[in-house]
Amino acid sequence: MIKFILNNKEVSTAMPSGTPVLDFVRYHQDLTGTKIGCREGDCGACTVVVGELKHGELRYRSATSCLMPLGNAHGKHIVTIEGVNMDELNPVQQAMADESATQCGFCTPGFVMSMAGFCLSKTVPTPQNAIAAVDGNICRCTGYKSIERAAGRVANRLKQRSAEDPVTFATKQGILPAYFSGIQERLQVMALGLNGELANDNPVAQRVGGGTDLYVQKHDEIKDASIRFLFDNADLKGISQIGNHCVIGPSTTVTDLIESPVMLAHFSDFNAYTKLVSSTPIRNMATIGGNFINASPIGDFTIFFLALDATLTLNDGTTSRELPLRNLYQGYKTLDKSPEEQLEQIRFELPDARARFNFEKVSKRTHLDIASVNSAIFITVANDVITSARLSAGGVAPIPKQLAKTAQFLTGKPITEELIIESTAIAQTEIAPISDARGTEAYKRLLLSQLIKAHFIKLFPELNVKQLLAQ
C-alpha cells in the first residue's frame, strides 16, 4: 500500500504505483481543482506542493502532478489547491483576485499552488523570487503583468518572516491553513510505519527517478508497469566534496544542485545556467542521473557535465565499473550499459583558480524550452595560453557530443580572435546535425559557431567582439 497525507487527510491506496498523482487526486479523490493540461510538465495547471522530511526538517517544493508517480508520493504530504482553501480566500488567492490576475481561471490553481510553495520555502521573499516561483505556469489570458503584481503582493506579505520557519510563519499569519503546523509530526509518525512497501527486486522493472522525461515519452506504458523507484533512495542522493572532486548521487535533483554550497562555490554563474533549464517544479523533480540515462542528444546537464569530463560508476548488483560520461553514448539512445546496470555515482574534478567554465543554450523560448543547440566549455589558461580545453555540444549529432578535435586544436595556443574563428571551423567537421522542428541543419551549424564565440566573449571580455561576430 502507498501511504501519504493528501491535504489534511491520510490516504492509502493499492493502485499501481506508476499512476500519476494527477489522475489519483482527480479521479479517485474527486479533487478536481488540479487541472489536466499538457501532461508534459509545461503548462503548470496540475501543480501541487510536496512536503517531505529532510534531515529532520519539513521541506516543501512545487511539482507537476502529471509527471509524478504515486510511488514518489509515498510517505509525503501532497497539497492540492483544495488543501490551501480557508473560510475566506487565502492571501495568495486574494492577491490574484485583487490584481485581476485570473480570467478564464483554468491556470489559476497552478499559479496559486506555485506561490503557496514559495510561501513554504526558505527562498528570500523578494518580488523577483516570487515571480520566478511561477516560471513553470503558463497563462493564455492575462499577459502576466497582473500575475506578476499578485506575486509581488505575496512577497510583501513574507517580508517580516526573517529567519522564522516558513511553515510556522505562514500558519501564524493566516497565509495557509492551520493544519500545516502539525504536518511534520504526522509525517514523522507515518514514517515509523513505513517498511519498504515500494521495494522491487524484479530485474526487468522499469527504473524511475523524477519521471519528468519518462512520463512524457511513455505515459500510457509506464503507469501500469513494474517500477523500481529511485527518487527517494538515500544511497543515490547527495552532493559532497572529496578532495578536489565533487561526488553526486544520480537521484540528486537540479534544485539540489542549485542549493549546493559545493556547486555555488565553484560555479559562480550556476544559478544563471539553471534558469535556462526547464522550470522551478521540473527542476524540483528532475534528476541528474535521469538526464544522463535518458540519453537525449540535447540534455542540458549531460552537455554541462560532458565539458567537466564526468565519470560514472555503474553497478549490476554484483560488480561495479567506472565509465567516462563521454563514452556512455554509442548511438542515438544507445548506451554502453547493460539492462542490469544502475547508475550509482557521478564524479568530476572541481575547477581550480586557473579554470574557466561556461554554458550556453539557444531555444525558441528563452525559458521552459528544449534546446535547439546547447554547449559548454571548460578551459584552463596560463599567461593567455590555453593549457587544456574541453568543449561539448548538443543538438548537433545523434548523441550528446564532446568535441575532442576542437578541444585539441585549442590546447597550447594563445587566445586570439583568429584562433576562435578557426576553432569554429574545426567544430563543423565534428558534427552532423539534422533538420527538424527546432531548426534546419544550416541553422544548427550556425548556432554552434555562435555559441563557441559566446563562450569566449563571456570568459574573455577583452576580446574584439566585432571581429568575432563579423565572420
JSON list of N, CA and C in Angstrom, two decimals, residues 10-55:
[
{"chain": "A", "resi": 10, "resn": "GLU", "atom": "N", "xyz": [-5.00, 11.51, 5.78]},
{"chain": "A", "resi": 10, "resn": "GLU", "atom": "CA", "xyz": [-4.11, 10.41, 5.46]},
{"chain": "A", "resi": 10, "resn": "GLU", "atom": "C", "xyz": [-4.81, 9.45, 4.51]},
{"chain": "A", "resi": 11, "resn": "VAL", "atom": "N", "xyz": [-4.12, 9.08, 3.44]},
{"chain": "A", "resi": 11, "resn": "VAL", "atom": "CA", "xyz": [-4.72, 8.18, 2.46]},
{"chain": "A", "resi": 11, "resn": "VAL", "atom": "C", "xyz": [-3.78, 7.00, 2.24]},
{"chain": "A", "resi": 12, "resn": "SER", "atom": "N", "xyz": [-4.34, 5.89, 1.84]},
{"chain": "A", "resi": 12, "resn": "SER", "atom": "CA", "xyz": [-3.57, 4.73, 1.42]},
{"chain": "A", "resi": 12, "resn": "SER", "atom": "C", "xyz": [-4.26, 4.15, 0.20]},
{"chain": "A", "resi": 13, "resn": "THR", "atom": "N", "xyz": [-3.47, 3.61, -0.73]},
{"chain": "A", "resi": 13, "resn": "THR", "atom": "CA", "xyz": [-4.04, 3.08, -1.96]},
{"chain": "A", "resi": 13, "resn": "THR", "atom": "C", "xyz": [-3.22, 1.91, -2.46]},
{"chain": "A", "resi": 14, "resn": "ALA", "atom": "N", "xyz": [-3.93, 0.96, -3.07]},
{"chain": "A", "resi": 14, "resn": "ALA", "atom": "CA", "xyz": [-3.27, -0.18, -3.70]},
{"chain": "A", "resi": 14, "resn": "ALA", "atom": "C", "xyz": [-3.23, -0.01, -5.22]},
{"chain": "A", "resi": 15, "resn": "MET", "atom": "N", "xyz": [-3.51, 1.19, -5.67]},
{"chain": "A", "resi": 15, "resn": "MET", "atom": "CA", "xyz": [-3.46, 1.44, -7.11]},
{"chain": "A", "resi": 15, "resn": "MET", "atom": "C", "xyz": [-2.03, 1.24, -7.62]},
{"chain": "A", "resi": 16, "resn": "PRO", "atom": "N", "xyz": [-1.85, 0.99, -8.94]},
{"chain": "A", "resi": 16, "resn": "PRO", "atom": "CA", "xyz": [-0.50, 0.84, -9.48]},
{"chain": "A", "resi": 16, "resn": "PRO", "atom": "C", "xyz": [0.38, 2.02, -9.10]},
{"chain": "A", "resi": 17, "resn": "SER", "atom": "N", "xyz": [1.59, 1.73, -8.65]},
{"chain": "A", "resi": 17, "resn": "SER", "atom": "CA", "xyz": [2.47, 2.78, -8.14]},
{"chain": "A", "resi": 17, "resn": "SER", "atom": "C", "xyz": [2.89, 3.77, -9.21]},
{"chain": "A", "resi": 18, "resn": "GLY", "atom": "N", "xyz": [2.72, 3.39, -10.47]},
{"chain": "A", "resi": 18, "resn": "GLY", "atom": "CA", "xyz": [3.08, 4.29, -11.55]},
{"chain": "A", "resi": 18, "resn": "GLY", "atom": "C", "xyz": [1.97, 5.25, -11.95]},
{"chain": "A", "resi": 19, "resn": "THR", "atom": "N", "xyz": [0.81, 5.15, -11.32]},
{"chain": "A", "resi": 19, "resn": "THR", "atom": "CA", "xyz": [-0.31, 6.06, -11.61]},
{"chain": "A", "resi": 19, "resn": "THR", "atom": "C", "xyz": [0.11, 7.49, -11.32]},
{"chain": "A", "resi": 20, "resn": "PRO", "atom": "N", "xyz": [-0.10, 8.42, -12.25]},
{"chain": "A", "resi": 20, "resn": "PRO", "atom": "CA", "xyz": [0.24, 9.82, -11.96]},
{"chain": "A", "resi": 20, "resn": "PRO", "atom": "C", "xyz": [-0.59, 10.35, -10.80]},
{"chain": "A", "resi": 21, "resn": "VAL", "atom": "N", "xyz": [0.03, 11.14, -9.94]},
{"chain": "A", "resi": 21, "resn": "VAL", "atom": "CA", "xyz": [-0.69, 11.77, -8.83]},
{"chain": "A", "resi": 21, "resn": "VAL", "atom": "C", "xyz": [-1.88, 12.57, -9.34]},
{"chain": "A", "resi": 22, "resn": "LEU", "atom": "N", "xyz": [-1.72, 13.21, -10.49]},
{"chain": "A", "resi": 22, "resn": "LEU", "atom": "CA", "xyz": [-2.81, 13.99, -11.08]},
{"chain": "A", "resi": 22, "resn": "LEU", "atom": "C", "xyz": [-4.07, 13.14, -11.24]},
{"chain": "A", "resi": 23, "resn": "ASP", "atom": "N", "xyz": [-3.93, 11.95, -11.80]},
{"chain": "A", "resi": 23, "resn": "ASP", "atom": "CA", "xyz": [-5.09, 11.09, -12.02]},
{"chain": "A", "resi": 23, "resn": "ASP", "atom": "C", "xyz": [-5.68, 10.61, -10.70]},
{"chain": "A", "resi": 24, "resn": "PHE", "atom": "N", "xyz": [-4.82, 10.33, -9.75]},
{"chain": "A", "resi": 24, "resn": "PHE", "atom": "CA", "xyz": [-5.30, 9.85, -8.45]},
{"chain": "A", "resi": 24, "resn": "PHE", "atom": "C", "xyz": [-6.15, 10.91, -7.75]},
{"chain": "A", "resi": 25, "resn": "VAL", "atom": "N", "xyz": [-5.66, 12.15, -7.70]},
{"chain": "A", "resi": 25, "resn": "VAL", "atom": "CA", "xyz": [-6.40, 13.18, -6.95]},
{"chain": "A", "resi": 25, "resn": "VAL", "atom": "C", "xyz": [-7.69, 13.56, -7.66]},
{"chain": "A", "resi": 26, "resn": "ARG", "atom": "N", "xyz": [-7.68, 13.57, -8.98]},
{"chain": "A", "resi": 26, "resn": "ARG", "atom": "CA", "xyz": [-8.88, 13.98, -9.70]},
{"chain": "A", "resi": 26, "resn": "ARG", "atom": "C", "xyz": [-9.93, 12.86, -9.77]},
{"chain": "A", "resi": 27, "resn": "TYR", "atom": "N", "xyz": [-9.51, 11.66, -10.16]},
{"chain": "A", "resi": 27, "resn": "TYR", "atom": "CA", "xyz": [-10.47, 10.61, -10.47]},
{"chain": "A", "resi": 27, "resn": "TYR", "atom": "C", "xyz": [-10.77, 9.69, -9.28]},
{"chain": "A", "resi": 28, "resn": "HIS", "atom": "N", "xyz": [-9.90, 9.68, -8.28]},
{"chain": "A", "resi": 28, "resn": "HIS", "atom": "CA", "xyz": [-10.11, 8.77, -7.16]},
{"chain": "A", "resi": 28, "resn": "HIS", "atom": "C", "xyz": [-10.31, 9.49, -5.83]},
{"chain": "A", "resi": 29, "resn": "GLN", "atom": "N", "xyz": [-10.03, 10.81, -5.81]},
{"chain": "A", "resi": 29, "resn": "GLN", "atom": "CA", "xyz": [-10.27, 11.60, -4.61]},
{"chain": "A", "resi": 29, "resn": "GLN", "atom": "C", "xyz": [-11.22, 12.77, -4.87]},
{"chain": "A", "resi": 30, "resn": "ASP", "atom": "N", "xyz": [-11.66, 12.90, -6.12]},
{"chain": "A", "resi": 30, "resn": "ASP", "atom": "CA", "xyz": [-12.62, 13.95, -6.52]},
{"chain": "A", "resi": 30, "resn": "ASP", "atom": "C", "xyz": [-12.11, 15.35, -6.20]},
{"chain": "A", "resi": 31, "resn": "LEU", "atom": "N", "xyz": [-10.79, 15.54, -6.28]},
{"chain": "A", "resi": 31, "resn": "LEU", "atom": "CA", "xyz": [-10.20, 16.87, -6.08]},
{"chain": "A", "resi": 31, "resn": "LEU", "atom": "C", "xyz": [-9.89, 17.43, -7.47]},
{"chain": "A", "resi": 32, "resn": "THR", "atom": "N", "xyz": [-10.89, 18.07, -8.06]},
{"chain": "A", "resi": 32, "resn": "THR", "atom": "CA", "xyz": [-10.80, 18.46, -9.47]},
{"chain": "A", "resi": 32, "resn": "THR", "atom": "C", "xyz": [-10.26, 19.87, -9.68]},
{"chain": "A", "resi": 33, "resn": "GLY", "atom": "N", "xyz": [-9.83, 20.50, -8.59]},
{"chain": "A", "resi": 33, "resn": "GLY", "atom": "CA", "xyz": [-9.20, 21.82, -8.76]},
{"chain": "A", "resi": 33, "resn": "GLY", "atom": "C", "xyz": [-7.87, 21.73, -9.47]},
{"chain": "A", "resi": 34, "resn": "THR", "atom": "N", "xyz": [-7.19, 20.60, -9.32]},
{"chain": "A", "resi": 34, "resn": "THR", "atom": "CA", "xyz": [-5.93, 20.36, -10.04]},
{"chain": "A", "resi": 34, "resn": "THR", "atom": "C", "xyz": [-6.28, 19.99, -11.47]},
{"chain": "A", "resi": 35, "resn": "LYS", "atom": "N", "xyz": [-5.82, 20.78, -12.44]},
{"chain": "A", "resi": 35, "resn": "LYS", "atom": "CA", "xyz": [-6.29, 20.66, -13.82]},
{"chain": "A", "resi": 35, "resn": "LYS", "atom": "C", "xyz": [-5.40, 19.78, -14.69]},
{"chain": "A", "resi": 36, "resn": "ILE", "atom": "N", "xyz": [-6.02, 19.18, -15.69]},
{"chain": "A", "resi": 36, "resn": "ILE", "atom": "CA", "xyz": [-5.28, 18.45, -16.72]},
{"chain": "A", "resi": 36, "resn": "ILE", "atom": "C", "xyz": [-5.03, 19.41, -17.88]},
{"chain": "A", "resi": 37, "resn": "GLY", "atom": "N", "xyz": [-3.75, 19.62, -18.19]},
{"chain": "A", "resi": 37, "resn": "GLY", "atom": "CA", "xyz": [-3.41, 20.50, -19.30]},
{"chain": "A", "resi": 37, "resn": "GLY", "atom": "C", "xyz": [-2.60, 19.74, -20.34]},
{"chain": "A", "resi": 38, "resn": "CYS", "atom": "N", "xyz": [-1.31, 19.93, -20.30]},
{"chain": "A", "resi": 38, "resn": "CYS", "atom": "CA", "xyz": [-0.43, 19.38, -21.34]},
{"chain": "A", "resi": 38, "resn": "CYS", "atom": "C", "xyz": [0.01, 17.94, -21.10]},
{"chain": "A", "resi": 39, "resn": "ARG", "atom": "N", "xyz": [-0.02, 17.51, -19.85]},
{"chain": "A", "resi": 39, "resn": "ARG", "atom": "CA", "xyz": [0.53, 16.21, -19.41]},
{"chain": "A", "resi": 39, "resn": "ARG", "atom": "C", "xyz": [2.00, 16.05, -19.79]},
{"chain": "A", "resi": 40, "resn": "GLU", "atom": "N", "xyz": [2.70, 17.15, -19.93]},
{"chain": "A", "resi": 40, "resn": "GLU", "atom": "CA", "xyz": [4.13, 17.11, -20.23]},
{"chain": "A", "resi": 40, "resn": "GLU", "atom": "C", "xyz": [4.96, 17.97, -19.28]},
{"chain": "A", "resi": 41, "resn": "GLY", "atom": "N", "xyz": [4.31, 18.53, -18.25]},
{"chain": "A", "resi": 41, "resn": "GLY", "atom": "CA", "xyz": [5.04, 19.35, -17.28]},
{"chain": "A", "resi": 41, "resn": "GLY", "atom": "C", "xyz": [5.33, 20.75, -17.74]},
{"chain": "A", "resi": 42, "resn": "ASP", "atom": "N", "xyz": [4.70, 21.18, -18.84]},
{"chain": "A", "resi": 42, "resn": "ASP", "atom": "CA", "xyz": [4.99, 22.50, -19.39]},
{"chain": "A", "resi": 42, "resn": "ASP", "atom": "C", "xyz": [4.05, 23.60, -18.92]},
{"chain": "A", "resi": 43, "resn": "CYS", "atom": "N", "xyz": [2.76, 23.27, -18.73]},
{"chain": "A", "resi": 43, "resn": "CYS", "atom": "CA", "xyz": [1.77, 24.34, -18.53]},
{"chain": "A", "resi": 43, "resn": "CYS", "atom": "C", "xyz": [1.58, 24.72, -17.08]},
{"chain": "A", "resi": 44, "resn": "GLY", "atom": "N", "xyz": [1.81, 23.79, -16.15]},
{"chain": "A", "resi": 44, "resn": "GLY", "atom": "CA", "xyz": [1.70, 24.11, -14.73]},
{"chain": "A", "resi": 44, "resn": "GLY", "atom": "C", "xyz": [0.29, 24.06, -14.17]},
{"chain": "A", "resi": 45, "resn": "ALA", "atom": "N", "xyz": [-0.72, 23.70, -14.99]},
{"chain": "A", "resi": 45, "resn": "ALA", "atom": "CA", "xyz": [-2.10, 23.67, -14.50]},
{"chain": "A", "resi": 45, "resn": "ALA", "atom": "C", "xyz": [-2.31, 22.61, -13.44]},
{"chain": "A", "resi": 46, "resn": "CYS", "atom": "N", "xyz": [-1.43, 21.61, -13.40]},
{"chain": "A", "resi": 46, "resn": "CYS", "atom": "CA", "xyz": [-1.58, 20.49, -12.44]},
{"chain": "A", "resi": 46, "resn": "CYS", "atom": "C", "xyz": [-0.66, 20.63, -11.24]},
{"chain": "A", "resi": 47, "resn": "THR", "atom": "N", "xyz": [-0.09, 21.81, -11.01]},
{"chain": "A", "resi": 47, "resn": "THR", "atom": "CA", "xyz": [0.91, 21.98, -9.95]},
{"chain": "A", "resi": 47, "resn": "THR", "atom": "C", "xyz": [0.34, 21.65, -8.57]},
{"chain": "A", "resi": 48, "resn": "VAL", "atom": "N", "xyz": [1.12, 20.89, -7.81]},
{"chain": "A", "resi": 48, "resn": "VAL", "atom": "CA", "xyz": [0.84, 20.62, -6.41]},
{"chain": "A", "resi": 48, "resn": "VAL", "atom": "C", "xyz": [2.08, 21.00, -5.61]},
{"chain": "A", "resi": 49, "resn": "VAL", "atom": "N", "xyz": [1.97, 20.99, -4.31]},
{"chain": "A", "resi": 49, "resn": "VAL", "atom": "CA", "xyz": [3.12, 21.22, -3.43]},
{"chain": "A", "resi": 49, "resn": "VAL", "atom": "C", "xyz": [3.38, 19.94, -2.66]},
{"chain": "A", "resi": 50, "resn": "VAL", "atom": "N", "xyz": [4.66, 19.56, -2.58]},
{"chain": "A", "resi": 50, "resn": "VAL", "atom": "CA", "xyz": [5.05, 18.30, -1.95]},
{"chain": "A", "resi": 50, "resn": "VAL", "atom": "C", "xyz": [5.92, 18.60, -0.73]},
{"chain": "A", "resi": 51, "resn": "GLY", "atom": "N", "xyz": [5.48, 18.11, 0.41]},
{"chain": "A", "resi": 51, "resn": "GLY", "atom": "CA", "xyz": [6.25, 18.26, 1.64]},
{"chain": "A", "resi": 51, "resn": "GLY", "atom": "C", "xyz": [6.86, 16.93, 2.05]},
{"chain": "A", "resi": 52, "resn": "GLU", "atom": "N", "xyz": [8.12, 16.95, 2.46]},
{"chain": "A", "resi": 52, "resn": "GLU", "atom": "CA", "xyz": [8.78, 15.72, 2.91]},
{"chain": "A", "resi": 52, "resn": "GLU", "atom": "C", "xyz": [9.80, 16.05, 3.98]},
{"chain": "A", "resi": 53, "resn": "LEU", "atom": "N", "xyz": [10.13, 15.05, 4.78]},
{"chain": "A", "resi": 53, "resn": "LEU", "atom": "CA", "xyz": [11.11, 15.22, 5.84]},
{"chain": "A", "resi": 53, "resn": "LEU", "atom": "C", "xyz": [12.51, 15.05, 5.26]},
{"chain": "A", "resi": 54, "resn": "LYS", "atom": "N", "xyz": [13.35, 16.05, 5.48]},
{"chain": "A", "resi": 54, "resn": "LYS", "atom": "CA", "xyz": [14.73, 16.02, 5.04]},
{"chain": "A", "resi": 54, "resn": "LYS", "atom": "C", "xyz": [15.62, 16.45, 6.20]},
{"chain": "A", "resi": 55, "resn": "HIS", "atom": "N", "xyz": [16.45, 15.51, 6.66]},
{"chain": "A", "resi": 55, "resn": "HIS", "atom": "CA", "xyz": [17.36, 15.80, 7.77]},
{"chain": "A", "resi": 55, "resn": "HIS", "atom": "C", "xyz": [16.62, 16.36, 8.98]}
]
